[in-house]
Each structure stands twice: as C-alpha cells, then as structure tokens.
Amino acid sequence: MPETASPTAAPVVVTGAASGIGAAVVGRLVADGIPVIAADLYWPADAPERPSVHRVILDVRDPEGWAAVAALAAASTAAAGALAGLVNAAGITRRARIENVTAEDFELAFAVNATGPALGIQALSPLMASGASIVNVGSAAAVMAHYAVAYAASKWAPRGITKTAAMELGPRGIRVNSVHPGYIETPMTASASAAFRGINVELTPLSRTGSPSEVADVIASLLSPATSFVTGAELAVDGGLTSHGGGLPIARAIS
Ligand code: NAI
C-alpha cells in the first residue's frame, strides 16, 4: 500500500483527524495514495509524522481557522487543480439528560457538531471541482431518540446541512453525504458507561461494536467515484442498530 501520495493527486481535508474515526479515515486515505490535510484542535507530540499528511491545528467553530485551512488547501491543490474532498469527523459529546442539560451544552454541541461542518463546507467547497465529495459524520443519535439531548439535537442538525449542501453544490458536480455510526470503539466511547456499551451491543443485530476502520472504509467509498451518483444520502454504519426500530427486542421476546 502506498505511504507516499502522488504529487498531482488531489488532497482531502479531514477534521477530527487526531483521534478515532477521523484518524482511521486519514489512515485509509494514505493507504489509498491520497494526500490529506489533517485538522484537529491539537496534535499529541508523539503522533507519528507521515509524508503525505499535512497536519494543521483547527477549531472547527472558528471561521478564521477555516479560512487558514482553505488558504493551505489552495496552495496544496495547485498541482492537482482542485480539492478532492472534505470529511467532517470532528465532534464532541454532551451526556446531560433533559432534566439537567444547560444552554452551554447546546451551544457547545451545536458549535462543534453542526456549525463546524457547515463552516467547513462554506470555506472549502469553492476549491472543489466536479467529482469532489464531502462526507459529514453524523450518528445513530441523529436518526432516533437518544438520552443525551444536546448531542442528539446537534447531530440531527447536520442531516439538514448535508441535504441542503447536496442541493446547492449538486449543479457543480460536488456530492455531499452523511454517515451515521453506531457504537464505535474510540476515545469518545471509551468514556461511556459499561451499561451504555452493553445495551448497544444487545440492540445491535450484528451483536458487537464497530471499529473506526469500518466507518473509514464506508467514508472512503463515499469519497470515491464508486459512489458517483450518490448525494444527499445518509448511510447507517451501525451493525443494524437503527434499522429495526425496536423490532429486535420484540422479535427476541416472542422467539
Ligand atoms: P474522538 O473523540 O475519538 O475524536 C474526535 C476528534 O474531534 C478529537 O480528536 C477531537 O480533538 C476533535 N475535536 C473536537 N472538537 C473539535 C473542534 N472544536 N475542532 C476541531 N477538532 C475537534 O471521537 P470519535 O468517536 O472518533 O468521533 C468522531 C465523530 O464520530 C464525531 O463527530 C462523533 O460524534 C461521531 N460518532 C462517534 C460514535 C462512536 O461510537 N465513537 C458514534 C456516532 C457518531
């Protein structure tokens, strides 16, 4: 697998690239020979350098930060002609329930999980040409009731952003889709309770959690020409969690 991308290959910008799903996307793209501009709030000092990955510090809430990423992307796309894609994987969880959630929980969750991806699309889509692809990382919590109300609301929002951007950018040949992961083993879920993990496995038809690379593989497909007629779509990557709508415990109860 190539570790060094062709100097003329068009790059992809990935946010939340230092951890979990974002880091897995970077790994998959690098393996595919695609150069990456990898953005995160901070980078651990011991993170290994990779020749085809350009690391940047970005707070996705900050329009000026996005302008700096756009300037860098414009410079690095000079040879390739255009930016190939954007993966909005940065995200934060808020676990307060409705009886004790605060306005600050909502503001933070929406700023990172909803406004951030929208600012990224705004800043980077002008650098894209026909064939480019944008993927927003939603959540199973974006398509069903979820105990963490601010997180859930902030994850329902990017569905509207995805579909609106798909409509607006479609005439330019730019596709915009979202993926909705179920329970994936990352640093984010490492801090979840054992009860939360256990019930997720129980309600997932594949009876297990997922790995970041299983999400990255789907995102890589949505970035590639293999999905050239797919836009405005939402793809569950959740082992079937959201597909049964409560049918699974019912089926088990009567078996
Ligand atoms: P993670 O916590 O391992 O990684 C998230 C990354 O986003 C971190 O590197 C963090 O520094 C970065 N980040 C947070 N705020 C940022 C900001 N303001 N600007 C730039 N970067 C920022 O989490 P994980 O699990 O990899 O999550 C990735 C995405 O997948 C998130 O959007 C999350 O909501 C979503 N997701 C994760 C699930 C899971 O089970 N792990 C399930 C459903 C959705």
Coordinates of C-alpha atoms and ligand atoms in Angstrom, one line a residue:
M1 CA 0.0 0.0 0.0
P2 CA 1.5 3.4 -0.9
E3 CA 2.5 5.6 2.0
T4 CA 3.5 8.4 -0.4
A5 CA 0.9 10.1 -2.4
S6 CA 1.4 11.2 -6.0
P7 CA 2.3 14.9 -6.0
T8 CA -0.5 15.5 -8.5
A9 CA -3.2 13.6 -6.5
A10 CA -5.9 15.9 -5.2
P11 CA -6.0 16.2 -1.4
V12 CA -8.8 15.6 1.1
V13 CA -9.3 17.6 4.3
V14 CA -10.2 15.6 7.3
T15 CA -11.3 17.2 10.7
G16 CA -11.1 15.4 14.0
A17 CA -8.1 13.7 12.4
A18 CA -6.1 13.1 15.5
S19 CA -8.4 10.5 17.0
G20 CA -10.9 7.8 16.5
I21 CA -12.9 7.8 13.2
G22 CA -11.0 10.8 11.8
A23 CA -7.7 9.2 12.4
A24 CA -8.9 6.0 10.7
V25 CA -10.1 8.0 7.7
V26 CA -6.6 9.5 7.4
G27 CA -5.0 6.1 7.6
R28 CA -7.3 4.7 4.9
L29 CA -6.8 7.7 2.5
V30 CA -3.0 7.5 3.0
A31 CA -3.1 3.8 2.2
D32 CA -5.0 4.6 -1.0
G33 CA -2.3 7.1 -2.0
I34 CA -4.5 10.2 -1.3
P35 CA -2.8 13.2 0.3
V36 CA -4.5 14.5 3.4
I37 CA -4.8 17.8 5.2
A38 CA -5.4 16.5 8.7
A39 CA -7.1 19.1 11.1
D40 CA -7.7 18.9 14.8
L41 CA -7.7 21.0 17.9
Y42 CA -4.3 19.7 18.9
W43 CA -1.8 17.1 18.0
P44 CA -0.1 14.9 20.5
A45 CA 3.7 15.4 20.5
D46 CA 4.3 11.7 19.8
A47 CA 1.9 11.4 16.8
P48 CA 4.0 9.8 14.0
E49 CA 4.7 12.0 11.0
R50 CA 3.5 10.8 7.6
P51 CA 4.9 12.1 4.3
S52 CA 1.5 12.6 2.6
V53 CA -0.3 14.1 5.7
H54 CA -0.1 17.8 6.4
R55 CA -1.2 18.4 10.0
V56 CA -2.9 21.6 10.9
I57 CA -4.5 23.0 14.1
L58 CA -8.1 23.9 13.6
D59 CA -11.0 24.7 15.9
V60 CA -13.9 23.9 13.6
R61 CA -16.0 26.6 15.3
D62 CA -13.7 29.3 14.1
P63 CA -14.3 30.8 10.6
E64 CA -10.8 32.3 10.5
G65 CA -9.3 28.9 11.2
W66 CA -11.3 27.5 8.3
A67 CA -10.0 30.4 6.1
A68 CA -6.4 29.4 7.0
V69 CA -7.1 25.8 6.1
A70 CA -8.7 27.0 2.8
A71 CA -5.5 29.0 2.0
L72 CA -3.3 26.0 2.7
A73 CA -5.6 23.7 0.7
A74 CA -5.5 26.2 -2.2
A75 CA -1.7 26.1 -2.1
S76 CA -1.5 22.3 -1.9
T77 CA -4.1 21.8 -4.7
A78 CA -2.1 23.9 -7.1
A79 CA -0.6 20.8 -8.9
A80 CA -3.8 18.8 -8.6
G81 CA -6.1 21.6 -9.7
A82 CA -8.8 21.2 -7.1
L83 CA -9.6 19.8 -3.6
A84 CA -10.9 16.3 -3.8
G85 CA -13.0 16.3 -0.6
L86 CA -13.8 17.1 2.9
V87 CA -14.6 14.8 5.8
N88 CA -16.2 16.5 8.8
A89 CA -15.4 14.0 11.6
A90 CA -14.6 16.4 14.5
G91 CA -17.3 16.1 17.2
I92 CA -17.9 16.3 20.9
T93 CA -20.4 14.5 23.1
R94 CA -22.5 16.1 25.8
R95 CA -24.1 13.5 28.1
A96 CA -26.5 15.6 30.1
R97 CA -30.2 14.5 30.1
I98 CA -33.1 16.8 29.6
E99 CA -33.6 17.5 33.3
N100 CA -30.1 18.9 33.8
V101 CA -28.9 20.0 30.3
T102 CA -27.7 23.6 30.1
A103 CA -27.8 26.2 27.4
E104 CA -24.0 25.9 27.3
D105 CA -24.3 22.2 26.5
F106 CA -26.5 23.1 23.5
E107 CA -24.2 25.9 22.4
L108 CA -21.0 23.8 22.5
A109 CA -22.6 20.8 20.9
F110 CA -24.1 22.8 18.1
A111 CA -21.0 24.9 17.5
V112 CA -18.8 21.9 17.0
N113 CA -21.1 19.3 15.6
A114 CA -23.4 21.4 13.4
T115 CA -21.9 24.9 12.7
G116 CA -18.4 23.4 12.3
P117 CA -19.2 21.2 9.4
A118 CA -21.3 24.0 7.7
L119 CA -18.4 26.4 8.0
G120 CA -16.1 23.8 6.5
I121 CA -18.3 23.3 3.5
Q122 CA -18.6 27.0 3.1
A123 CA -14.8 27.6 3.3
L124 CA -13.7 24.6 1.2
S125 CA -16.3 23.9 -1.5
P126 CA -15.1 26.9 -3.6
L127 CA -11.9 25.0 -4.0
M128 CA -13.6 21.9 -5.3
A129 CA -14.5 20.8 -8.8
S130 CA -16.9 18.3 -10.3
G131 CA -16.3 14.9 -8.8
A132 CA -15.4 16.2 -5.3
S133 CA -17.1 14.7 -2.3
I134 CA -18.0 15.8 1.2
V135 CA -18.9 13.4 4.0
N136 CA -20.4 14.5 7.3
V137 CA -20.1 12.2 10.3
G138 CA -23.5 12.1 12.0
S139 CA -24.5 9.5 14.5
A140 CA -27.1 6.9 15.2
A141 CA -28.3 9.6 17.6
A142 CA -29.2 11.6 14.6
V143 CA -31.9 9.3 13.4
M144 CA -33.5 8.1 16.7
A145 CA -34.3 9.2 20.2
H146 CA -31.1 9.4 22.3
Y147 CA -30.7 10.1 26.0
A148 CA -28.2 12.9 25.6
V149 CA -30.5 15.6 24.3
A150 CA -28.0 18.3 23.3
Y151 CA -25.8 15.8 21.5
A152 CA -28.8 14.3 19.7
A153 CA -30.1 17.7 18.6
S154 CA -26.7 18.7 17.4
K155 CA -26.4 15.5 15.4
W156 CA -29.9 15.8 13.8
A157 CA -28.8 19.3 12.5
P158 CA -26.1 18.1 10.1
R159 CA -28.7 16.0 8.3
G160 CA -30.3 19.2 7.1
I161 CA -26.9 20.7 6.4
T162 CA -26.0 17.6 4.3
K163 CA -29.1 17.6 2.3
T164 CA -29.1 21.4 1.7
A165 CA -25.4 21.4 0.7
A166 CA -26.1 18.5 -1.7
M167 CA -28.8 20.5 -3.3
E168 CA -26.8 23.7 -3.5
L169 CA -23.5 22.1 -4.7
G170 CA -25.0 19.4 -7.0
P171 CA -25.0 21.6 -10.1
R172 CA -21.2 21.9 -9.6
G173 CA -20.9 18.1 -9.5
I174 CA -20.0 18.1 -5.8
R175 CA -21.6 15.4 -3.7
V176 CA -22.5 15.7 0.0
N177 CA -23.5 12.7 2.1
S178 CA -23.6 11.7 5.7
V179 CA -22.7 8.5 7.6
H180 CA -24.3 7.6 10.9
P181 CA -22.1 5.4 13.0
G182 CA -23.5 3.2 15.8
Y183 CA -21.3 2.3 18.8
I184 CA -17.7 2.5 17.5
E185 CA -14.7 1.8 19.8
T186 CA -12.9 5.2 20.0
P187 CA -11.6 7.5 22.8
M188 CA -15.1 9.1 22.7
T189 CA -16.9 5.9 23.6
A190 CA -14.1 4.8 26.0
S191 CA -15.5 7.3 28.5
A192 CA -19.1 6.0 28.1
S193 CA -20.6 3.8 30.8
A194 CA -20.4 0.0 30.6
A195 CA -24.2 0.0 30.7
F196 CA -24.3 2.1 27.6
R197 CA -21.9 -0.1 25.7
G198 CA -23.7 -3.3 26.8
I199 CA -27.2 -2.2 25.8
N200 CA -25.9 -1.0 22.4
V201 CA -24.4 -4.4 21.7
E202 CA -27.6 -6.1 22.8
L203 CA -29.7 -3.9 20.5
T204 CA -27.3 -4.2 17.5
P205 CA -28.3 -7.1 15.2
L206 CA -24.6 -7.9 14.5
S207 CA -24.2 -8.2 18.3
R208 CA -21.0 -6.3 18.5
T209 CA -19.5 -2.8 18.5
G210 CA -17.8 -1.4 15.4
S211 CA -14.2 -0.3 14.7
P212 CA -13.1 3.1 13.4
S213 CA -11.8 1.4 10.2
E214 CA -15.2 0.0 9.4
V215 CA -16.5 3.6 9.3
A216 CA -13.4 4.8 7.4
D217 CA -14.0 2.2 4.7
V218 CA -17.5 3.5 4.1
I219 CA -16.3 7.1 4.1
A220 CA -13.6 6.2 1.6
S221 CA -16.2 4.7 -0.7
L222 CA -18.4 7.9 -0.4
L223 CA -15.3 9.9 -1.4
S224 CA -14.5 7.7 -4.4
P225 CA -16.1 7.6 -7.9
A226 CA -17.6 4.2 -6.9
T227 CA -20.5 6.3 -5.4
S228 CA -20.6 8.9 -8.2
F229 CA -24.4 9.1 -8.3
V230 CA -24.9 9.2 -4.5
T231 CA -25.6 12.6 -3.0
G232 CA -27.8 13.9 -0.2
A233 CA -27.9 10.4 1.2
E234 CA -27.5 9.1 4.7
L235 CA -25.8 5.8 5.4
A236 CA -26.0 3.9 8.7
V237 CA -22.7 2.2 9.7
D238 CA -24.2 0.7 12.9
G239 CA -24.4 -3.1 12.6
G240 CA -28.2 -2.6 12.1
L241 CA -28.8 -0.7 15.4
T242 CA -31.1 1.9 13.8
S243 CA -32.7 -0.4 11.2
H244 CA -35.0 -2.4 13.4
G245 CA -36.8 0.5 15.1
G246 CA -37.5 -1.6 18.3
G247 CA -38.3 -4.7 16.3
L248 CA -35.3 -6.6 17.6
P249 CA -36.3 -6.9 21.3
I250 CA -39.8 -7.7 20.3
A251 CA -38.7 -10.5 18.0
R252 CA -36.4 -11.8 20.7
A253 CA -39.2 -11.7 23.3
I254 CA -41.5 -13.9 21.2
S255 CA -38.9 -16.4 20.0
Ligands
NAI1 P1 -12.9 11.1 19.2 O1 -13.2 11.9 20.5 O2 -12.0 9.9 19.3 O3 -12.4 12.1 18.1 C1 -12.9 13.3 17.9 C2 -11.9 14.3 17.5 O4 -12.5 15.6 17.2 C3 -10.8 14.6 18.6 O5 -9.5 14.4 18.0 C4 -11.0 16.0 19.0 O6 -9.9 16.7 19.3 C5 -11.7 16.6 17.7 N1 -12.4 17.8 18.0 C6 -13.3 18.0 19.0 N2 -13.7 19.3 19.0 C7 -13.1 19.9 18.0 C8 -13.1 21.2 17.5 N3 -13.8 22.2 18.0 N4 -12.3 21.5 16.4 C9 -11.5 20.5 15.8 N5 -11.5 19.2 16.2 C10 -12.2 18.9 17.3 O7 -14.3 10.7 18.7 P2 -14.8 9.7 17.6 O8 -15.6 8.6 18.3 O9 -13.8 9.4 16.6 O10 -15.9 10.6 16.9 C11 -15.8 11.1 15.6 C12 -17.1 11.6 15.1 O11 -18.0 10.4 15.0 C13 -17.8 12.6 16.0 O12 -18.5 13.5 15.2 C14 -18.8 11.7 16.8 O13 -19.9 12.5 17.2 C15 -19.2 10.7 15.7 N6 -19.7 9.5 16.3 C16 -19.0 8.6 17.0 C17 -19.5 7.5 17.5 C18 -18.8 6.5 18.3 O14 -19.4 5.5 18.8 N7 -17.5 6.7 18.6 C19 -20.9 7.1 17.2 C20 -21.6 8.1 16.4 C21 -21.0 9.2 16.0

